[in-house]
Short mmCIF file of C-alpha atoms and ligand atoms in Angstrom, two decimals:
data_model
loop_
_atom_site.label_atom_id
_atom_site.label_comp_id
_atom_site.label_asym_id
_atom_site.label_seq_id
_atom_site.Cartn_x
_atom_site.Cartn_y
_atom_site.Cartn_z
CA UNK G 339 -0.04 -0.05 -0.05
CA UNK G 340 1.09 3.50 -0.67
CA UNK G 341 1.70 5.87 2.36
CA UNK G 342 -1.45 7.94 1.70
CA UNK G 343 -3.60 4.73 2.08
CA UNK G 344 -1.64 3.50 5.07
CA UNK G 345 -2.19 6.91 6.73
CA UNK G 346 -5.94 6.46 6.33
CA UNK G 347 -6.41 2.73 7.08
CA UNK G 348 -3.42 1.27 8.98
CA UNK G 349 -4.12 0.17 12.48
CA UNK G 350 -7.90 0.77 11.98
CA UNK G 351 -9.64 -0.77 9.05
CA UNK G 352 -8.93 -4.47 9.68
CA UNK G 353 -9.36 -4.17 13.53
CA UNK G 354 -13.00 -5.20 14.44
CA UNK G 355 -14.86 -2.19 15.84
CA UNK G 356 -17.43 -3.34 18.39
CA UNK G 357 -20.37 -1.47 16.67
CA UNK G 358 -18.90 -1.40 13.16
CA UNK G 359 -18.10 2.22 13.50
CA UNK G 360 -15.98 3.66 10.64
CA UNK G 361 -14.17 5.78 13.17
CA UNK G 362 -12.01 4.20 15.83
CA UNK G 363 -13.63 5.05 19.11
CA UNK G 364 -12.09 6.71 22.24
CA UNK G 365 -11.98 4.03 25.05
CA UNK G 366 -11.80 6.58 27.79
CA UNK G 367 -10.97 4.31 30.68
CA UNK G 368 -7.98 3.82 33.03
CA UNK G 369 -9.21 0.48 34.47
CA UNK G 370 -9.97 -2.81 32.66
CA UNK G 371 -11.89 -5.68 34.35
CA UNK G 372 -11.60 -9.40 34.20
CA UNK G 373 -14.69 -11.69 34.29
CA UNK G 374 -13.27 -14.12 36.71
CA UNK G 375 -9.89 -15.21 38.23
CA UNK G 376 -9.46 -17.82 35.42
CA UNK G 377 -9.34 -14.91 32.93
CA UNK G 378 -6.51 -13.25 34.90
CA UNK G 379 -4.50 -16.49 34.83
CA UNK G 380 -5.26 -16.89 31.04
CA UNK G 381 -4.11 -13.37 30.56
CA UNK G 382 -0.76 -13.90 32.30
CA UNK G 383 -0.28 -17.26 30.57
CA UNK G 384 -0.85 -15.60 27.16
CA UNK G 385 -4.11 -17.37 26.25
CA UNK G 386 -6.13 -14.23 26.61
CA UNK G 387 -5.12 -10.94 24.97
CA UNK G 388 -6.21 -7.72 26.52
CA UNK G 389 -5.15 -4.93 28.84
CA UNK G 390 -4.68 -4.95 32.50
CA UNK G 391 -4.29 -1.24 33.33
CA UNK G 392 -4.28 1.92 31.28
CA UNK G 393 -0.65 2.82 31.92
CA UNK G 394 0.36 -0.09 29.86
CA UNK G 395 -1.69 1.16 26.89
CA UNK G 396 -5.30 1.47 25.64
CA UNK G 397 -7.01 0.34 22.29
CA UNK G 398 -7.09 3.85 20.77
CA UNK G 399 -3.41 4.24 21.45
CA UNK G 400 -2.63 0.83 20.04
CA UNK G 401 -4.38 1.82 16.77
CA UNK G 402 -2.11 4.96 16.47
CA UNK G 403 0.97 2.78 17.31
CA UNK G 404 0.22 0.36 14.60
CA UNK G 405 -0.44 3.20 12.13
CA UNK G 406 2.87 4.99 12.80
CA UNK G 407 4.81 1.67 12.59
CA UNK G 408 3.31 1.06 9.24
CA UNK G 409 4.18 4.55 7.99
CA UNK G 410 7.80 4.28 9.24
CA UNK G 411 7.93 0.56 8.06
CA UNK G 412 9.13 -0.54 11.47
CA UNK G 413 7.94 -3.65 13.45
CA UNK G 414 6.34 -1.45 16.10
CA UNK G 415 5.91 1.90 17.62
CA UNK G 416 5.20 3.22 21.17
CA UNK G 417 3.54 6.41 22.11
CA UNK G 418 4.39 8.74 25.00
CA UNK G 419 3.04 11.75 26.57
CA UNK G 420 5.49 14.17 24.86
CA UNK G 421 8.45 14.14 22.60
CA UNK G 422 10.68 14.60 25.59
CA UNK G 423 9.10 11.61 27.34
CA UNK G 424 9.88 9.59 24.19
CA UNK G 425 13.53 10.80 24.03
CA UNK G 426 14.22 10.38 27.84
CA UNK G 427 12.49 6.98 28.23
CA UNK G 428 14.25 5.57 25.03
CA UNK G 429 17.69 6.71 26.08
CA UNK G 430 17.22 5.61 29.78
CA UNK G 431 16.00 2.23 28.48
CA UNK G 432 19.02 1.57 26.19
CA UNK G 433 21.92 3.15 27.97
CA UNK G 434 23.40 2.00 31.27
CA UNK G 435 25.76 3.57 33.84
CA UNK G 436 29.37 3.67 32.60
CA UNK G 437 28.34 3.87 28.93
CA UNK G 438 28.81 6.74 26.53
CA UNK G 439 26.66 8.20 23.73
CA UNK G 440 27.34 10.47 20.72
CA UNK G 441 24.84 13.23 19.54
CA UNK G 442 24.92 15.88 16.74
CA UNK G 443 25.31 19.44 17.87
CA UNK G 444 22.42 21.22 16.21
CA UNK G 445 19.76 19.69 18.37
CA UNK G 446 16.58 20.65 20.29
CA UNK G 447 17.69 22.47 23.44
CA UNK G 448 16.06 20.17 25.96
CA UNK G 449 17.31 17.08 24.33
CA UNK G 450 20.82 18.36 24.58
CA UNK G 451 20.20 19.45 28.20
CA UNK G 452 19.05 15.90 29.00
CA UNK G 453 22.33 14.47 27.44
CA UNK G 454 24.71 17.02 29.01
CA UNK G 455 23.09 17.90 32.34
CA UNK G 456 21.00 14.90 33.34
CA UNK G 457 22.87 11.79 32.03
CA UNK G 458 26.15 12.54 33.81
CA UNK G 459 24.29 12.24 37.18
CA UNK G 460 23.47 8.72 36.25
CA UNK G 461 27.11 7.96 35.31
CA UNK G 462 26.40 8.19 31.51
CA UNK G 463 28.75 10.34 29.34
CA UNK G 464 27.84 12.08 26.19
CA UNK G 465 29.93 13.76 23.45
CA UNK G 466 28.57 16.35 21.02
CA UNK G 467 29.75 15.83 17.38
CA UNK G 468 29.73 18.85 15.08
CA UNK G 469 27.76 17.93 12.03
CA UNK G 470 30.61 19.07 9.78
CA UNK G 471 32.86 16.46 11.49
CA UNK G 472 30.46 13.48 10.98
CA UNK G 473 32.80 11.98 8.25
CA UNK G 474 35.17 11.39 11.15
CA UNK G 475 32.45 9.79 13.44
CA UNK G 476 34.48 6.64 14.02
CA UNK G 477 37.16 8.79 15.72
CA UNK G 478 34.64 9.81 18.46
CA UNK G 479 33.63 6.15 19.18
CA UNK G 480 35.09 4.96 22.46
CA UNK G 481 35.14 1.38 23.87
CA UNK G 482 32.08 2.23 26.01
CA UNK G 483 30.11 4.00 23.19
CA UNK G 484 26.70 2.41 22.69
CA UNK G 485 24.59 4.83 20.84
CA UNK G 486 24.51 7.61 18.15
CA UNK G 487 21.65 10.13 18.23
CA UNK G 488 20.87 12.87 15.64
CA UNK G 489 17.87 14.84 14.50
CA UNK G 490 17.10 14.86 10.77
CA UNK G 491 16.79 17.63 9.69
CA UNK G 492 18.27 19.27 12.70
CA UNK G 493 17.01 22.19 14.77
CA UNK G 494 17.30 25.10 13.80
CA UNK G 495 19.66 24.85 10.83
CA UNK G 496 17.86 21.97 9.15
CA UNK G 497 21.04 20.03 8.48
CA UNK G 498 20.80 16.62 6.85
CA UNK G 499 23.15 13.82 8.00
CA UNK G 500 24.39 11.14 5.53
CA UNK G 501 22.39 8.26 6.92
CA UNK G 502 24.02 5.51 4.93
CA UNK G 503 27.61 6.65 5.89
CA UNK G 504 26.58 6.89 9.50
CA UNK G 505 24.94 3.47 9.45
CA UNK G 506 28.19 2.00 8.18
CA UNK G 507 29.85 3.26 11.30
CA UNK G 508 27.15 2.37 13.70
CA UNK G 509 26.86 -1.09 12.32
CA UNK G 510 30.61 -1.70 12.27
CA UNK G 511 30.98 -0.45 15.94
CA UNK G 512 27.74 -1.97 17.17
CA UNK G 513 26.11 1.29 18.14
CA UNK G 514 22.26 1.89 18.20
CA UNK G 515 21.51 4.55 15.63
CA UNK G 516 18.61 6.81 16.75
CA UNK G 517 17.10 9.44 14.44
CA UNK G 518 14.76 12.10 15.81
CA UNK G 519 12.81 12.61 12.52
CA UNK G 520 10.28 15.23 13.91
CA UNK G 521 11.24 17.79 11.28
CA UNK G 522 10.84 15.35 8.42
CA UNK G 523 7.96 12.91 9.34
CA UNK G 524 7.64 9.58 7.60
CA UNK G 525 6.20 11.34 4.64
CA UNK G 526 9.50 13.11 3.83
CA UNK G 527 11.87 10.32 4.99
CA UNK G 528 11.98 6.80 6.48
CA UNK G 529 15.38 6.48 8.11
CA UNK G 530 15.03 2.77 8.69
CA UNK G 531 15.47 2.29 4.94
CA UNK G 532 18.97 3.69 5.22
CA UNK G 533 20.15 1.76 8.36
CA UNK G 534 18.74 3.68 11.33
CA UNK G 535 17.61 1.44 14.25
CA UNK G 536 15.12 3.67 16.02
CA UNK G 537 13.04 6.67 14.87
CA UNK G 538 11.67 9.15 17.20
CA UNK G 539 9.27 11.99 16.88
CA UNK G 540 7.71 14.91 18.87
CA UNK G 541 4.23 14.14 17.67
CA UNK G 542 3.30 17.47 19.04
CA UNK G 543 4.51 18.83 15.72
CA UNK G 544 3.50 17.43 12.26
CA UNK G 545 1.91 14.22 13.36
CA UNK G 546 -0.43 15.98 15.77
CA UNK G 547 -0.54 18.71 13.20
CA UNK G 548 -2.80 21.25 14.82
CA UNK G 549 -0.87 22.98 17.72
CA UNK G 550 -3.34 21.33 20.12
CA UNK G 551 -1.75 18.14 21.64
CA UNK G 552 1.40 16.84 23.30
CA UNK G 553 2.69 13.36 22.23
CA UNK G 554 5.87 11.56 21.40
CA UNK G 555 6.66 8.38 19.55
CA UNK G 556 9.41 5.82 19.26
CA UNK G 557 9.39 3.37 16.28
CA UNK G 558 11.69 0.49 15.53
CA UNK G 559 12.45 -3.18 15.86
CA UNK G 560 10.60 -5.27 18.29
CA UNK G 561 13.80 -6.15 20.11
CA UNK G 562 14.41 -2.51 21.05
CA UNK G 563 10.79 -1.53 21.55
CA UNK G 564 10.27 -4.41 24.15
CA UNK G 565 12.99 -2.79 26.32
CA UNK G 566 11.73 0.58 25.78
CA UNK G 567 8.20 -0.42 26.65
CA UNK G 568 9.34 -1.93 29.94
CA UNK G 569 10.89 1.58 30.83
CA UNK G 570 7.67 3.38 29.70
CA UNK G 571 5.59 1.11 31.90
CA UNK G 572 7.79 2.27 34.96
CA UNK G 573 8.48 5.86 34.12
CA UNK G 574 4.88 6.46 33.16
CA UNK G 575 5.08 8.92 30.27
CA UNK G 576 1.95 7.48 28.66
CA UNK G 577 -0.47 9.24 26.26
CA UNK G 578 -4.24 9.28 27.28
CA UNK G 579 -7.10 7.88 25.12
CA UNK G 580 -8.44 11.23 24.04
CA UNK G 581 -5.06 12.53 22.80
CA UNK G 582 -4.58 9.13 21.01
CA UNK G 583 -7.84 9.80 19.19
CA UNK G 584 -6.79 13.28 18.16
CA UNK G 585 -3.51 11.91 16.97
CA UNK G 586 -5.19 9.10 15.06
CA UNK G 587 -7.41 11.48 13.28
CA UNK G 588 -4.51 13.84 12.49
CA UNK G 589 -2.29 11.24 11.00
CA UNK G 590 -4.99 10.29 8.41
CA UNK G 591 -4.34 13.68 6.88
CA UNK G 592 -0.50 13.73 7.35
CA UNK G 593 0.37 13.13 3.67
CA UNK G 594 -1.99 15.93 2.49
CA UNK G 595 -0.73 18.31 5.17
CA UNK G 596 2.92 17.57 4.53
CA UNK G 597 2.44 18.20 0.79
CA UNK G 598 1.15 21.70 1.57
CA UNK G 599 3.92 22.36 4.19
CA UNK G 600 6.52 21.20 1.58
CA UNK G 601 5.19 23.17 -1.25
CA UNK G 602 4.42 26.43 0.61
CA UNK G 603 7.88 26.34 2.48
CA UNK G 604 9.80 25.76 -0.81
CA UNK G 605 8.12 28.86 -2.34
CA UNK G 606 8.61 31.00 0.69
CA UNK G 607 12.17 29.91 1.24
CA UNK G 608 13.11 30.75 -2.44
CA UNK G 609 11.29 34.14 -2.11
CA UNK G 610 13.10 34.94 1.07
CA UNK G 611 16.42 34.06 -0.44
CA UNK G 612 15.86 36.68 -3.19
CA UNK G 613 14.94 39.35 -0.71
CA UNK G 614 17.45 42.20 -0.03
CA UNK G 615 16.56 42.41 3.67
CA UNK G 616 17.47 38.79 4.24
CA UNK G 617 21.08 37.89 4.86
CA UNK G 618 20.82 34.03 4.54
CA UNK G 619 18.22 31.28 4.52
CA UNK G 620 18.49 27.68 5.69
CA UNK G 621 15.98 25.32 4.01
CA UNK G 622 17.15 21.84 2.78
CA UNK G 623 15.12 22.44 -0.57
CA UNK G 624 17.48 25.37 -1.53
CA UNK G 625 20.67 24.63 -3.46
CA UNK G 626 22.46 27.11 -1.24
CA UNK G 627 21.78 24.84 1.81
CA UNK G 628 25.00 22.99 2.89
CA UNK G 629 23.19 19.65 2.71
CA UNK G 630 21.15 20.09 -0.41
CA UNK G 631 22.61 17.09 -2.19
CA UNK G 632 21.96 14.88 0.80
CA UNK G 633 18.45 16.26 1.25
CA UNK G 634 17.68 15.43 -2.41
CA UNK G 635 19.06 12.00 -1.98
CA UNK G 636 17.13 11.06 1.21
CA UNK G 637 14.05 13.28 1.40
CA UNK G 638 10.87 13.25 -0.60
CA UNK G 639 10.06 16.84 0.54
CA UNK G 640 11.83 19.31 2.67
CA UNK G 641 9.37 20.19 5.46
CA UNK G 642 7.61 23.32 6.69
CA UNK G 643 10.30 25.07 8.77
CA UNK G 644 12.55 27.81 7.37
CA UNK G 645 15.32 29.46 9.30
CA UNK G 646 16.72 32.83 8.13
CA UNK G 647 18.83 35.70 9.15
CA UNK G 648 17.83 39.35 8.59
CA UNK G 649 20.16 42.10 7.76
CA UNK G 650 19.22 43.75 10.97
CA UNK G 651 20.23 44.07 14.71
CA UNK G 652 18.28 42.65 17.61
CA UNK G 653 15.82 45.41 18.01
CA UNK G 654 15.03 45.70 14.32
CA UNK G 655 14.51 41.88 14.12
CA UNK G 656 12.08 42.11 17.11
CA UNK G 657 10.30 44.94 15.27
CA UNK G 658 10.05 42.88 12.14
CA UNK G 659 8.52 39.92 13.99
CA UNK G 660 6.11 42.12 15.97
CA UNK G 661 4.86 43.81 12.79
CA UNK G 662 3.88 40.59 11.00
CA UNK G 663 0.03 40.13 10.97
CA UNK G 664 -0.27 36.43 10.01
CA UNK G 665 2.11 34.35 12.08
CA UNK G 666 1.66 33.87 15.81
CA UNK G 667 4.86 34.60 17.88
CA UNK G 668 5.05 31.11 19.33
CA UNK G 669 7.39 28.17 19.43
CA UNK G 670 6.06 25.05 17.77
CA UNK G 671 5.67 23.94 14.12
CA UNK G 672 3.51 21.60 12.06
CA UNK G 673 0.11 23.15 12.39
CA UNK G 674 -2.29 25.23 10.05
CA UNK G 675 -1.28 28.47 11.67
CA UNK G 676 2.15 29.73 10.80
CA UNK G 677 4.42 30.58 13.88
CA UNK G 678 7.47 32.83 14.01
CA UNK G 679 10.18 33.26 16.51
CA UNK G 680 13.24 35.31 17.03
CA UNK G 681 14.89 32.21 18.22
CA UNK G 682 17.45 33.76 20.52
CA UNK G 683 14.76 35.65 22.36
CA UNK G 684 11.82 33.19 22.54
CA UNK G 685 13.67 29.97 23.00
CA UNK G 686 17.12 31.08 24.35
CA UNK G 687 16.28 34.19 26.40
CA UNK G 688 17.82 32.59 29.55
CA UNK G 689 20.63 30.93 27.60
CA UNK G 690 21.91 33.65 25.21
CA UNK G 691 25.56 32.71 25.57
CA UNK G 692 24.91 29.20 24.48
CA UNK G 693 22.64 30.35 21.64
CA UNK G 694 25.39 32.60 20.26
CA UNK G 695 27.90 29.73 20.38
CA UNK G 696 25.43 27.63 18.37
CA UNK G 697 25.03 30.35 15.71
CA UNK G 698 21.64 31.38 16.99
CA UNK G 699 22.34 35.06 16.52
CA UNK G 700 20.05 37.95 17.44
CA UNK G 701 18.86 38.32 13.86
CA UNK G 702 17.99 34.63 13.39
CA UNK G 703 14.33 33.83 12.80
CA UNK G 704 12.64 30.42 12.77
CA UNK G 705 9.61 30.41 10.67
CA UNK G 706 7.06 27.56 10.84
CA UNK G 707 5.09 27.66 7.55
CA UNK G 708 1.38 27.14 7.90
CA UNK G 709 -1.49 26.77 5.41
CA UNK G 710 -2.13 30.48 4.80
CA UNK G 711 -2.01 31.46 1.15
CA UNK G 712 1.60 32.20 0.04
CA UNK G 713 0.58 35.41 -1.63
CA UNK G 714 -0.81 36.66 1.77
CA UNK G 715 2.32 35.59 3.42
CA UNK G 716 4.43 37.56 0.83
CA UNK G 717 2.32 40.62 1.43
CA UNK G 718 2.52 40.30 5.16
CA UNK G 719 6.42 39.93 5.01
CA UNK G 720 6.75 42.82 2.57
CA UNK G 721 4.84 45.05 4.96
CA UNK G 722 7.05 43.93 7.83
CA UNK G 723 10.28 44.50 5.77
CA UNK G 724 9.31 48.04 5.38
CA UNK G 725 9.84 48.44 9.21
CA UNK G 726 13.45 47.50 8.63
CA UNK G 727 13.91 50.21 6.01
CA UNK G 728 12.45 53.03 8.18
N1 PLP A 802 12.49 16.67 19.28
C1 PLP A 802 12.47 17.87 18.45
C2 PLP A 802 13.26 17.82 17.21
C3 PLP A 802 11.84 18.97 18.92
O1 PLP A 802 11.87 20.09 18.15
C4 PLP A 802 11.17 18.92 20.16
C5 PLP A 802 10.40 20.01 20.66
O2 PLP A 802 10.40 21.14 20.20
C6 PLP A 802 11.17 17.68 20.88
C7 PLP A 802 11.92 16.69 20.40
C8 PLP A 802 10.53 17.61 22.22
O3 PLP A 802 9.13 17.40 22.02
P1 PLP A 802 7.91 17.80 22.92
O4 PLP A 802 7.90 19.26 22.88
O5 PLP A 802 6.69 17.11 22.29
O6 PLP A 802 8.21 17.23 24.25
#
C-alpha cells in the first residue's frame, strides 16, 4: 500500500470495531476488568489478550501505534505523553551507567540538556559531534560508546546527515542509531530504509498537526521496543485515550498536510532568499543549503520550517517579528497557523551565551510555515520588511 492509503487505514480498518463504526472510538478508561480469576490466569499465561491497566496502553493508542509503525515501516511503535518523554525514556532504557553516547550538535535545546546535564548524574557520558565532522564519526567512538543520536533535519539549521555513511559506522561499531525525525515525518523520509535502528518524533509537531496536543513516539524493531516499553511502563510517560484519538485523526491527513507544508515552504524559502533584507536562508530544498545534495538523496520533501537571518540588529529583528500580522509569535511547528520566533529571544532568552555559540544570533528567525495563502504571506512579510527600512 502507498503511504497515503496507510495513513488512512493502517491500525484501524482491519481491526474489528465493536459497533462497526468507521471511526476508531475513544475508549476513555483507566481500568480494565476481568470476568473471573481464570481470565487473569489466562491473561498472564498468554491465552487471553487484553489490557490490565491503562498505563500499559489502551485500544485507541494501540491503533495509532500500529499506524505509525506502518508509516515508518518498522515492526512497532510506542506512544508517549510528549516528545521529551519519548527521548528520555528511550535513552534511559537503552543506555546503562558507565556507557557513552554521541549526538550531533544542532539539536533541540532540552534533548541536549538531557544528554549533558542529566545523564552525567546517572554515570552516563555524552559527546557532542559537530555535523561538519561527521565524516570522522568513528574517531569519536570509544570502547564504551553504545549509541549515536541525531535529528534529521536538525534544529534550527535543518542540517541533513548522511544516513548511509553513519549507518556503516554504527553497524561496524555495534552502536544503536537513533534518528529524531520530527522535522521530516515519515512522509519526507523513512530513516530505517537507510540503516537507522530507532526513529523518534515529537508528535506535538506534524503528526499532531494542529498545535493542540502533546505526544511523542518511538518506532523500531521489536527487540528495542520491548525494552523501551518496559521503561515506559515504569517511568509512566503514557499518552491518554483522548489525545490518542486526536493523533489518530490527524495522521490520516498527514500526507496531505505535508504536501502543503513542503510546497509552501519551498516557495517562501526561495522568495526569502531573493529578498534584499534577508542575509541568509536555511532550507534543505534550496541549493544554497550546505546539505542540499543529501536532502535530495534522502528526502521526498523538505518540510515546513525555514530558518533565516535578517540584515538587522536585535531590536530591528524584534520589530520585524512584531509587525507581522499572520504568524503567531510562538514556538512550535507543524500546524495550520504559521508561527514565528526570534529564536535567541523566545527559545534562548535565559541561555543567550549558548545560543550565540550555536550560531543562533540575534537576527536569526525560525519560521514555521502554515497553510495560509503564500501570496498573503508575501504581502505580510513585505509590509514587515518596510519596518526595517524606516
Ligand atoms: N525533538 C525535536 C526535534 C523537537 O523540536 C522537540 C520540541 O520542540 C522535541 C523533540 C520535544 O518534543 P515535545 O515538545 O513534544 O516534548
